[in-house]
Coordinates of C-alpha atoms in Angstrom, one line a residue:
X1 CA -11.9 -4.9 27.8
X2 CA -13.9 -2.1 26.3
X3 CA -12.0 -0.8 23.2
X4 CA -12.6 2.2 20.7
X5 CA -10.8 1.8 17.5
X6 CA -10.2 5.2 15.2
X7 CA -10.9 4.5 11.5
X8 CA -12.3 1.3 9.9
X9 CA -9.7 1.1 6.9
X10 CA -8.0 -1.8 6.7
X11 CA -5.8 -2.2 9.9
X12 CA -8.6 -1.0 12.0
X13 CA -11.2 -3.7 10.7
X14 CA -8.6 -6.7 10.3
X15 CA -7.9 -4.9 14.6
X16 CA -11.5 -5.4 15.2
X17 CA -11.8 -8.7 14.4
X18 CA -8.7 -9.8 16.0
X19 CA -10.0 -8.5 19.3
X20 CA -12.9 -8.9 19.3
X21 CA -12.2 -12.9 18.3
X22 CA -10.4 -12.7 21.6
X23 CA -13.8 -11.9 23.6
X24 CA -13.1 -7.7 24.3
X25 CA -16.0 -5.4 23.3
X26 CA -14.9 -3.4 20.3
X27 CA -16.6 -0.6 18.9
X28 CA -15.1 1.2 15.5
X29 CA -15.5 4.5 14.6
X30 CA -15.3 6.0 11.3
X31 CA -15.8 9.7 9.9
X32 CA -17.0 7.9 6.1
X33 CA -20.0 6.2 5.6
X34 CA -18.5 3.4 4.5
X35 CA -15.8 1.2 6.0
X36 CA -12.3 0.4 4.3
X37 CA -10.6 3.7 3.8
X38 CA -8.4 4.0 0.5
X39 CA -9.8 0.4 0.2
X40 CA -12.8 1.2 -1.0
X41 CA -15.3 1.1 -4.7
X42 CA -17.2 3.8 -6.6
X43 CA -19.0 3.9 -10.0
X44 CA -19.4 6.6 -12.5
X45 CA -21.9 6.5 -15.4
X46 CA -20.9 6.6 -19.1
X47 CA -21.1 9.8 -20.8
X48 CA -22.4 8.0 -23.2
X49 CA -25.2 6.2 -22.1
X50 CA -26.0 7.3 -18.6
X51 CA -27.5 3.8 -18.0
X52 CA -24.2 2.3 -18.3
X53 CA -21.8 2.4 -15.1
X54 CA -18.1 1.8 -14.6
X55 CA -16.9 0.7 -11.5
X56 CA -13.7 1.0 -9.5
X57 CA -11.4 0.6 -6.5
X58 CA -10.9 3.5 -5.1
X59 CA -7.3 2.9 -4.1
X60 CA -4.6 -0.1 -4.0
X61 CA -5.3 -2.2 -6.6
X62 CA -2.4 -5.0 -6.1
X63 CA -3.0 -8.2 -3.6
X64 CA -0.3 -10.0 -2.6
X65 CA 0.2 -12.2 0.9
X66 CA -3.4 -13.5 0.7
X67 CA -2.5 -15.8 3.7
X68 CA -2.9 -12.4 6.2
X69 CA -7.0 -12.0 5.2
X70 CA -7.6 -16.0 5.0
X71 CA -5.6 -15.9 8.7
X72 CA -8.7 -13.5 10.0
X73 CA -11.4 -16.4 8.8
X74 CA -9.4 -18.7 11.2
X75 CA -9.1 -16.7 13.9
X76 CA -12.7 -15.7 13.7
X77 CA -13.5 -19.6 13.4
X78 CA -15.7 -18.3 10.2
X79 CA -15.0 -19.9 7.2
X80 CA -14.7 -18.0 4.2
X81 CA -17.5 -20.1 2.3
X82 CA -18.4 -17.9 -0.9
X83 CA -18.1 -14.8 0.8
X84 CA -14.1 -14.2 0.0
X85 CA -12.1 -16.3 -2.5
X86 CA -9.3 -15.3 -5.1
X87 CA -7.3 -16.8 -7.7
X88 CA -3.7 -16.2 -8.5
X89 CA -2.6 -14.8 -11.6
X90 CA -0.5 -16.2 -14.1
X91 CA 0.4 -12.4 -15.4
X92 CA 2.5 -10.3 -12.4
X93 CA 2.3 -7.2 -14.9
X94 CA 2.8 -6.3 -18.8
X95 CA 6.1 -3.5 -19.3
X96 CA 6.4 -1.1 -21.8
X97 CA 9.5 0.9 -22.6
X98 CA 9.8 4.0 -24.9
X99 CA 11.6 2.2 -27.5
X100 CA 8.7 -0.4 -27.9
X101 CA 9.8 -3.1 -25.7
X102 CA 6.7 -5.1 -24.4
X103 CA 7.8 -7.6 -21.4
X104 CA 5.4 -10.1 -20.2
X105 CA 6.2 -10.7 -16.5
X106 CA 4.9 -14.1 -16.3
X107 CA 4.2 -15.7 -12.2
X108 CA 6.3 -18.8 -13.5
X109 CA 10.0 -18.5 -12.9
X110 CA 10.8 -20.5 -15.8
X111 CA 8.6 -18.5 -18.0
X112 CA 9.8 -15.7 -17.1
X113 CA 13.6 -16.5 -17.5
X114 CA 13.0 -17.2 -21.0
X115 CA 10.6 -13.8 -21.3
X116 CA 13.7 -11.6 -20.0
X117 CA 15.7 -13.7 -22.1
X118 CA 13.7 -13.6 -25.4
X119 CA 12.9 -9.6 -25.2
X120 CA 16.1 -8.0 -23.3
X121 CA 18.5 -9.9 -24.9
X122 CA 20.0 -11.0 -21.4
X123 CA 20.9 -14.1 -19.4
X124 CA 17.7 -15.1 -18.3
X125 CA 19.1 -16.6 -15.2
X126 CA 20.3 -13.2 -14.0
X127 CA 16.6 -12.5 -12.8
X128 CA 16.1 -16.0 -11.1
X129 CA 19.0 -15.2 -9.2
X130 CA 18.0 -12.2 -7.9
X131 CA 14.4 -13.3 -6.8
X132 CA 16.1 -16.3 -4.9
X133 CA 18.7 -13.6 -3.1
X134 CA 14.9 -11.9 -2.5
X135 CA 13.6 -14.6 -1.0
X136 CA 16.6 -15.5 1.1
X137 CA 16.5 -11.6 2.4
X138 CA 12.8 -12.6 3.2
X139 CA 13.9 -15.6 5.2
X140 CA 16.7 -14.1 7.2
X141 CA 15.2 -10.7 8.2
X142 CA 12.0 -9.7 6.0
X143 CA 9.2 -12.3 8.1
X144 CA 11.0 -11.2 11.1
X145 CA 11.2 -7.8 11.4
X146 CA 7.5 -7.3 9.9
X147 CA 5.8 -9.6 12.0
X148 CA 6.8 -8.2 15.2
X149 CA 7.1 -5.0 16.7
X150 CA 10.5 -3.4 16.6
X151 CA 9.5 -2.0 19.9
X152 CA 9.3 -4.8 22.0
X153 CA 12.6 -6.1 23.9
X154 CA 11.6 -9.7 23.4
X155 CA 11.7 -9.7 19.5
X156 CA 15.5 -8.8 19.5
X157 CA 15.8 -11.7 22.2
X158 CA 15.5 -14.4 19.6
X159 CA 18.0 -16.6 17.6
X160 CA 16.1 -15.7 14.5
X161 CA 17.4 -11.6 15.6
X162 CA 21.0 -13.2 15.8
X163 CA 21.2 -15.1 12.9
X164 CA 20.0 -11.6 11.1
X165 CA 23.3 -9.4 12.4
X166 CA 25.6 -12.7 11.3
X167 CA 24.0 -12.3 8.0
X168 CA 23.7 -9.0 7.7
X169 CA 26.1 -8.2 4.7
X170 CA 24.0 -10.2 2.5
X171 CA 21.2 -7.8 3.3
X172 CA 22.6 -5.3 0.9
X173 CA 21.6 -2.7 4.0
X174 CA 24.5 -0.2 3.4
X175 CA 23.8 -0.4 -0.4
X176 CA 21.1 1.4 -2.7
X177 CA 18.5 -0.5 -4.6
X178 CA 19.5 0.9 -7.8
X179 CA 23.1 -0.1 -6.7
X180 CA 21.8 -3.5 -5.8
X181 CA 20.2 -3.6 -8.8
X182 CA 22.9 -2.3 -11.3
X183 CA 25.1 -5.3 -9.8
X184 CA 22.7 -8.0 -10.0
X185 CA 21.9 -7.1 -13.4
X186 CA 25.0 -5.9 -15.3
X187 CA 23.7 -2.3 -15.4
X188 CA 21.2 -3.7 -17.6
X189 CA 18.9 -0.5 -17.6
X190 CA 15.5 -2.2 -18.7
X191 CA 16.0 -5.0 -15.7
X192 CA 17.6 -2.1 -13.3
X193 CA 14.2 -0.2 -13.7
X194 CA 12.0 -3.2 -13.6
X195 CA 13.5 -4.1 -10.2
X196 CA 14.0 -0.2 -8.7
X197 CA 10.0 0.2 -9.3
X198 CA 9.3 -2.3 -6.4
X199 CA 10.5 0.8 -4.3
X200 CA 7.2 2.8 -4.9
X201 CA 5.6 -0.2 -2.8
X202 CA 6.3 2.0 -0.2
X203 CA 6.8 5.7 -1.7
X204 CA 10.6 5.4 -1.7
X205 CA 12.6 6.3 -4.2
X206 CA 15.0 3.8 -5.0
X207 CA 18.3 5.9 -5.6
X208 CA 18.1 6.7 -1.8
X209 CA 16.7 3.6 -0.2
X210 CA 18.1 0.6 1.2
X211 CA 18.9 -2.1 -1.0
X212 CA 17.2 -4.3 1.9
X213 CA 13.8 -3.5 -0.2
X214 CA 15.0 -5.6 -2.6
X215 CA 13.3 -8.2 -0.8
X216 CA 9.9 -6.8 -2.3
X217 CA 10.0 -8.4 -5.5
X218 CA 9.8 -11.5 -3.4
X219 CA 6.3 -11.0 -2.3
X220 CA 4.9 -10.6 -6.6
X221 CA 7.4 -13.4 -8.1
X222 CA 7.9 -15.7 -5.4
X223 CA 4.8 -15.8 -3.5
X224 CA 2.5 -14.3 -6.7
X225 CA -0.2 -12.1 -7.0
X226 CA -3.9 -12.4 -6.7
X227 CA -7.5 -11.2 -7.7
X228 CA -9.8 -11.4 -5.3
X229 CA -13.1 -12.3 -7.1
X230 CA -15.2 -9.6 -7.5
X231 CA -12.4 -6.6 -7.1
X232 CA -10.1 -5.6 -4.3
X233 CA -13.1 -3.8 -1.8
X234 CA -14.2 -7.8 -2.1
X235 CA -11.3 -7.3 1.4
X236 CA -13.1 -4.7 2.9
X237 CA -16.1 -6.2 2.3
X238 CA -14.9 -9.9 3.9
X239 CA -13.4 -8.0 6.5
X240 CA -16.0 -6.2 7.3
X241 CA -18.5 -9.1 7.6
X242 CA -16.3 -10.7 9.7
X243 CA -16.0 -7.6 12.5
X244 CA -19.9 -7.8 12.4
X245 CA -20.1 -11.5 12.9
X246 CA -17.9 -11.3 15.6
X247 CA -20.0 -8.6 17.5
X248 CA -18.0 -5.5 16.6
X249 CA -20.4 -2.3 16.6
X250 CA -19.5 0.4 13.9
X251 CA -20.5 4.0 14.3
X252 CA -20.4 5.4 10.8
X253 CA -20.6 9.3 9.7
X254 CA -18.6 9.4 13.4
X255 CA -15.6 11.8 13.4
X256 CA -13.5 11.8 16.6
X257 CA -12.5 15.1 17.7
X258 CA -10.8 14.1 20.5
X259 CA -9.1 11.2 23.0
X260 CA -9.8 12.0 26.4
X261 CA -7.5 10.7 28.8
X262 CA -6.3 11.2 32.6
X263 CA -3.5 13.0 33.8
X264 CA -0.8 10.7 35.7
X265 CA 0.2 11.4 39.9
X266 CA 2.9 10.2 40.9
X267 CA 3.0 6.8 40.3
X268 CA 0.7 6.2 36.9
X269 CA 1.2 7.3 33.5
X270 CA -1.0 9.4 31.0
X271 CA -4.0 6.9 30.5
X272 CA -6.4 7.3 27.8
X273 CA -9.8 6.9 29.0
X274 CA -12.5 7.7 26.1
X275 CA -12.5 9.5 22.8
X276 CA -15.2 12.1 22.2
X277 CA -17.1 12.4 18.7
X278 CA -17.6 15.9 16.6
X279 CA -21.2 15.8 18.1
X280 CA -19.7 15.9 21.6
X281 CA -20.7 12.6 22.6
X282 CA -18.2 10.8 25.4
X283 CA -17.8 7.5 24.8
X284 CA -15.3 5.6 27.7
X285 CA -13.6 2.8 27.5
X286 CA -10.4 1.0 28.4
X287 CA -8.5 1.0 25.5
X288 CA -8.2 2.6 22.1
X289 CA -6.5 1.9 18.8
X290 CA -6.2 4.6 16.5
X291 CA -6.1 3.6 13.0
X292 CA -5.6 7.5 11.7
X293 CA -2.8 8.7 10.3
X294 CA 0.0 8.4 13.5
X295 CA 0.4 12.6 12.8
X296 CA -3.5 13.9 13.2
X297 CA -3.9 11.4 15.9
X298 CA -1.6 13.5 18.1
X299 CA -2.1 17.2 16.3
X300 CA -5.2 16.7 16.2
X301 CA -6.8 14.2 18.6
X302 CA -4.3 15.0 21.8
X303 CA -3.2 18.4 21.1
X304 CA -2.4 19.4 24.9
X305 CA 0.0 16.5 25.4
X306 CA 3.8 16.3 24.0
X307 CA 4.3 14.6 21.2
X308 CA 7.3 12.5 19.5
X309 CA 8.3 15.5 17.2
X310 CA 11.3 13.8 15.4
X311 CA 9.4 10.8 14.5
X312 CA 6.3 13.5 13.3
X313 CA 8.1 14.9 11.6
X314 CA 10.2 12.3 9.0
X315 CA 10.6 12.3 5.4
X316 CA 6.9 11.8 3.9
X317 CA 6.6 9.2 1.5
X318 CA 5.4 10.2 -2.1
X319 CA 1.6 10.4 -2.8
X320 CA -0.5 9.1 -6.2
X321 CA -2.1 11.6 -8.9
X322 CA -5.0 9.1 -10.3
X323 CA -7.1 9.4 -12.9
X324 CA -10.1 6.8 -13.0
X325 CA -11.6 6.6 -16.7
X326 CA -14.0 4.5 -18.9
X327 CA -12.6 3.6 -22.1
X328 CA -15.2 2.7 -24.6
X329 CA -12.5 -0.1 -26.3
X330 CA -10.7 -2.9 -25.4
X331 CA -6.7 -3.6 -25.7
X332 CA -5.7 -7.1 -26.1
X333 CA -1.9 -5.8 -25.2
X334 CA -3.1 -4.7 -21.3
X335 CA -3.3 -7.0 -18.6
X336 CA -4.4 -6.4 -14.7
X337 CA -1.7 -4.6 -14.2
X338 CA 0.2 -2.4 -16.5
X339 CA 3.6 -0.4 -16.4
X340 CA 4.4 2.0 -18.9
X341 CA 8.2 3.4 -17.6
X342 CA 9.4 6.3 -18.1
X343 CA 12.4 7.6 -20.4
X344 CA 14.5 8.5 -17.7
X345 CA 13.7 7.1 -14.3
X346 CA 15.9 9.0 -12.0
X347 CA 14.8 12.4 -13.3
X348 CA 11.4 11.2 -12.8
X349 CA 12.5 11.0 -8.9
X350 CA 14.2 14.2 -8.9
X351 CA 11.1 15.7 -9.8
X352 CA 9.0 13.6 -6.9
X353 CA 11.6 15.0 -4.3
X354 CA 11.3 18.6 -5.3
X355 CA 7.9 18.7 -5.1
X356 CA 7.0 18.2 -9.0
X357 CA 6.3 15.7 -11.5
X358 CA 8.0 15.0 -14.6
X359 CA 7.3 15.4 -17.9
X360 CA 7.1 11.7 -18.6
X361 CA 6.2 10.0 -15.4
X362 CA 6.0 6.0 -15.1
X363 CA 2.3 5.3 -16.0
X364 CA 0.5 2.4 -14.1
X365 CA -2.4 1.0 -15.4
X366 CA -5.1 -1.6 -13.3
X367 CA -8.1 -2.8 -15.7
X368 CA -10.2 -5.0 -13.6
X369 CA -13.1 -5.3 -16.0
X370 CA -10.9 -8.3 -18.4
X371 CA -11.9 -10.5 -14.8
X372 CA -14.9 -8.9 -13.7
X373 CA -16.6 -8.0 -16.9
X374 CA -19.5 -6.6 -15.3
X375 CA -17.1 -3.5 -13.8
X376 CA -17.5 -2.1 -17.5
X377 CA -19.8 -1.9 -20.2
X378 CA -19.7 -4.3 -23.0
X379 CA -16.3 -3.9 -25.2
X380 CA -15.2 -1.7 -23.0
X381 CA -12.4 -0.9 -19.7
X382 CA -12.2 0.4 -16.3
X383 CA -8.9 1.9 -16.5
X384 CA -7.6 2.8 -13.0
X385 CA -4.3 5.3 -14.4
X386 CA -1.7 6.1 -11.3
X387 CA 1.4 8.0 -11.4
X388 CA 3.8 9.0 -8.4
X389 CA 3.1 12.2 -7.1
X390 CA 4.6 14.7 -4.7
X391 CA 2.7 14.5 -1.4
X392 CA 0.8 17.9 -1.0
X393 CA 3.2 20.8 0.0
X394 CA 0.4 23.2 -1.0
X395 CA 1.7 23.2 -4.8
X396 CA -0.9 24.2 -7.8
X397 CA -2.3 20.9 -8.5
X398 CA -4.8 22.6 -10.5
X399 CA -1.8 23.4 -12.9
X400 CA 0.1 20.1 -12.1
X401 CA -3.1 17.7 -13.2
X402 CA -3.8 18.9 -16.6
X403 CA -0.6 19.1 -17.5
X404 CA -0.1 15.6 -16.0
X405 CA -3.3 14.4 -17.5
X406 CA -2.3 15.6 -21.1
X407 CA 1.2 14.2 -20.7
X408 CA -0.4 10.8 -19.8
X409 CA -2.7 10.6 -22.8
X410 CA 0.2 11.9 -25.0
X411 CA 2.5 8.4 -23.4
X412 CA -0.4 6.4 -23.8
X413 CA -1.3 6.9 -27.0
X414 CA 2.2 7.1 -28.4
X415 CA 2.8 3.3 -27.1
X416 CA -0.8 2.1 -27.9
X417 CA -0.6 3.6 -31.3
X418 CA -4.2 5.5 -30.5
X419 CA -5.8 8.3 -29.7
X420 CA -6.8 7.6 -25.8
X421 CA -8.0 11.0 -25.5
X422 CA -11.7 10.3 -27.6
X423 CA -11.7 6.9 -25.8
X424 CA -12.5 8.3 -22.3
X425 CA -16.4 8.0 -21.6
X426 CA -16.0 9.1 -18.3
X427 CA -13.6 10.5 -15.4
X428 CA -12.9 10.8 -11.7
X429 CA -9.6 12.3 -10.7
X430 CA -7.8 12.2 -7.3
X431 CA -5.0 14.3 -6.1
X432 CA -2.4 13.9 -3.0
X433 CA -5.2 16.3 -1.7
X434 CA -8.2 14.2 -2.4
X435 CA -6.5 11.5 -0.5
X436 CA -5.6 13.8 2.6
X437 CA -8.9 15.2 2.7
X438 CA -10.2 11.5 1.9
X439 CA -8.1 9.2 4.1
X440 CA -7.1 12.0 7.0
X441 CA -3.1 10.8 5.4
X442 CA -1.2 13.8 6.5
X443 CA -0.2 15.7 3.3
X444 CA -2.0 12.8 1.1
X445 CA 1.2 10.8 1.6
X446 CA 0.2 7.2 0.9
X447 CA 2.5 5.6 3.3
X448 CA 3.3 7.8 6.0
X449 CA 6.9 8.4 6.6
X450 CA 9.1 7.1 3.4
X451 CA 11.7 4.1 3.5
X452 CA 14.5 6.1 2.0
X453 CA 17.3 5.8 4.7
X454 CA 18.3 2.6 5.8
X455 CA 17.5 3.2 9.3
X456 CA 13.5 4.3 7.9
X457 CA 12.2 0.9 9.7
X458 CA 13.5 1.2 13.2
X459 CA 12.2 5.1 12.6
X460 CA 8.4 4.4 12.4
X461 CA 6.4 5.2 15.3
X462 CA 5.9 1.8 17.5
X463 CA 2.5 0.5 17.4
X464 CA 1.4 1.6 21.1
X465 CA 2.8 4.5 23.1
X466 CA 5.4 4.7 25.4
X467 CA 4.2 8.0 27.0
X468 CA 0.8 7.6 27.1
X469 CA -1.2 4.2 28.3
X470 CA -3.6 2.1 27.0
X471 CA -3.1 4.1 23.7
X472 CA -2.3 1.6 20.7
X473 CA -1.9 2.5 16.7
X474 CA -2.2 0.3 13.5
X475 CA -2.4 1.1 9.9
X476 CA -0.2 2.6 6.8
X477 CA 1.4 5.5 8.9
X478 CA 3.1 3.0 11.7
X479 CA 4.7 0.3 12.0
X480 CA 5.5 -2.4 9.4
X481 CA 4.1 0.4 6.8
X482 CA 1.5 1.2 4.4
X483 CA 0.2 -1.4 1.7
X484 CA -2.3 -4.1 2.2
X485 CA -0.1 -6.8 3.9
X486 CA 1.4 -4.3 5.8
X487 CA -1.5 -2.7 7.5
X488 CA -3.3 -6.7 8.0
X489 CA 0.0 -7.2 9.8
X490 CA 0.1 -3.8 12.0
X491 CA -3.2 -5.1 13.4
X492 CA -1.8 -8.2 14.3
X493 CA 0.8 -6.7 15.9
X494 CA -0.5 -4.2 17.6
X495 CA -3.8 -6.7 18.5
X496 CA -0.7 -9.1 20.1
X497 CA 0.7 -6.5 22.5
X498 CA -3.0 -5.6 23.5
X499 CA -3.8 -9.2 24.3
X500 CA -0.3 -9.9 26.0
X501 CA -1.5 -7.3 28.6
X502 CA -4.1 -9.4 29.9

């Protein structure tokens, strides 16, 4: 078949390959110059020394679940060679509390037992048990439910589905994850927050989501994390190369205004036919896959047909407030990835959900530069600094990210015991409306609808429509969800129920 895809982040390039590995003539087009979407690099020069550069990814900067990329090489029949190759890390993340508490989140179970142990004062074990109840939920329902479409009859036809419902008590559904949490862990506060966090994985908050997220933690500490060498656009980039080995043609610097599609008779459905650049150009075909935001797809790309208003119109997940800086230093004490939690945890969500952000948000921190030195000048860092943010309800972000940005350097220096503020040597910052404008993610939200009912799964759009033939979706804003694993297993999916059609 003859298939236009809409957008070459992630999903749509690990989409391309898939179908195009399966003989159809695919054809991706993207409004950027550059292919991978939040998964992308820039540099910016030093202040300094214009000579000097500091480079970054653009946007997630955690790799988990490398078995979805390396399961592209073999489907393409395209070894990986030198072109793609990681390592794991024996570091998850370093924790910082207020009160000075440093925790070392180590990949080995046993390490980390006696870590917890050692610096919360706590029964090590309590942690090991909850990682293996993680991995159980993972087992049961977790593989299940995010490798298939919840859409489909046949995936609830299944012994696996059956098995789930017997189980399902153990699922902590009908529970919170901070209730979850505050069971498994005595109402230890340090190890409550250090679980609740996994929620942000897919901008919940975890007083109001399901304690079935607990299963997150699973993916860091029981699978591990990863570095792909060279930095996290090292995906795109082996992605990428694959679609164009395989024959996949990219139109770059190629909005699409519009999917053009033929009204049904009697008998036939609506059936997409084309889409139709911002230059005008019509460009037919037999299928398409859009891998924009589910909401602009239909507001903006079909805006004469009905669309499925309830599931438009969700909960948005939260957004990101980033600040990419050079630091002309080094810190022993900071790792790849870096948490520095805030004072009061559940204000900072309040905040979130009314549109704000707290005085003392959770800080995240992703240096890159310890493994690649070359992403920063000698003795120095490329710190990547995140904090949850509001998606954009048009609030005065002008306001919100100098107050945010002087709140950070405040935290930061506090816990580091110096002055960040003369350390930065240069800085790019990017707002829930940077991403929107950016990434086309309706109101910059990062994950499309949030995860904070228990019924948020089964609420996602499906990754094709029901009204409308021949018209497929894959990426952050359907289903599974948003994150790098997530959208590599939309494609599959929705590259699957393509295929099964012929």
């Amino acid at each position: 078949m003859k298939i236009a895809i809409i957008g070459a982040g992630i999903a749509g390039l690990a989409a391309s390959v898939r179908l195009a590995s399966r003989g159809h003539d695919v054809t991706v087009f993207e409004a950027n110059s550059y292919p991978g979407g939040k998964l992308s690099e820039f540099s910016l020069p030093s202040l300094k020394n214009k000579n000097q550069f500091y480079r970054f990814d653009a946007g997630p900067s955690l790799f988990t679940m490398p078995q979805y990329v390396e399961e592209l090489f073999d489907i393409a029949e395209i070894p990986p060679g030198d072109y793609f190759s990681y390592r794991k890390q024996e570091i998850v993340c370093q924790y910082f509390w207020e009160d000075g508490t440093a925790l070392t989140a180590f990949s080995d179970p046993e390490k980390l037992e006696k870590e917890v142990q050692q610096k919360l004062g706590v029964n090590g074990h309590l942690i090991i048990d909850a990682l293996q109840k993680a991995r159980r939920k993972y087992d049961i329902a977790g593989k299940l439910f995010l490798e298939n479409s919840l859409h489909k009859t046949k995936t609830w036809l299944s012994w696996r589905v059956l098995q789930a419902f017997i189980r399902v008590l153990t699922l902590d559904i009908f529970k919170t994850m901070n209730q979850t949490h505050e069971r498994a862990f005595n109402k230890n506060p340090k190890l409550v927050q250090f679980f609740n966090r996994f929620a942000t994985y897919n901008g919940s908050d975890p007083y109001k989501a399901s304690g079935m997220l607990s299963v997150i933690p699973h993916f860091e500490h029981g699978i591990g994390t990863f570095y792909p060498e060279g930095g996290m656009s090292r995906i795109t980039k082996a992605i990428f190369h694959l679609a164009e080995k395989k024959g996949v043609k990219f139109r770059f610097n190629t909005p699409i205004d519009a999917i053009s599609y033929s009204l049904p008779n009697t008998e036939t459905k609506t059936t997409v036919n084309g889409v139709t650049t911002a230059s005008g150009e019509k460009f037919s075909c037999d299928v398409v896959v859009s891998n924009m935001d589910v909401y602009f797809t239909y507001k903006k790309l079909l805006p004469q047909l009905p669309f499925p208003e309830k599931t438009l119109n969700q909960e948005r997940s939260t957004s990101a407030l980033i600040f990419y800086w050079g630091i002309r230093k080094t810190f022993k004490a900071l790792d790849l990835h870096n948490i520095f939690f805030s004072d009061n945890y559940q204000k900072e969500f309040e905040h979130l959900a009314q549109g704000t952000l707290y005085r003392d948000p959770t800080v995240y921190i992703n240096i890159t530069s310890g493994l690649t030195p070359t992403d920063a000048p000698e003795n120095c860092e490329n710190w990547f600094v995140m904090v949850n943010a509001p998606h954009n309800t048009h609030q005065n972000w002008e306001d919100l990210i100098q107050t945010t940005r002087k709140n950070i350097i405040s935290k930061l220096s506090r816990l580091l015991k110096t002055d960040i503020s003369v350390l930065i040597d240069a800085e790019e910052i990017l707002s829930p409306v940077g991403i929107e404008a950016k990434t086309q993610s309706f109101t910059g939200s990062l994950y499309g609808t949030s995860s904070n009912s228990m019924m948020s799964a089964f609420l996602r759009h499906a990754n094709f429509s029901s009204e409308i033939k021949n018209l497929y979706f894959c990426g952050g804003s359907v289903h599974p969800g948003g994150g790098i694993p997530l959208c590599l297993l939309s494609a599959k999916i929705t590259s699957e129920i393509i295929n099964d059609k012929l």
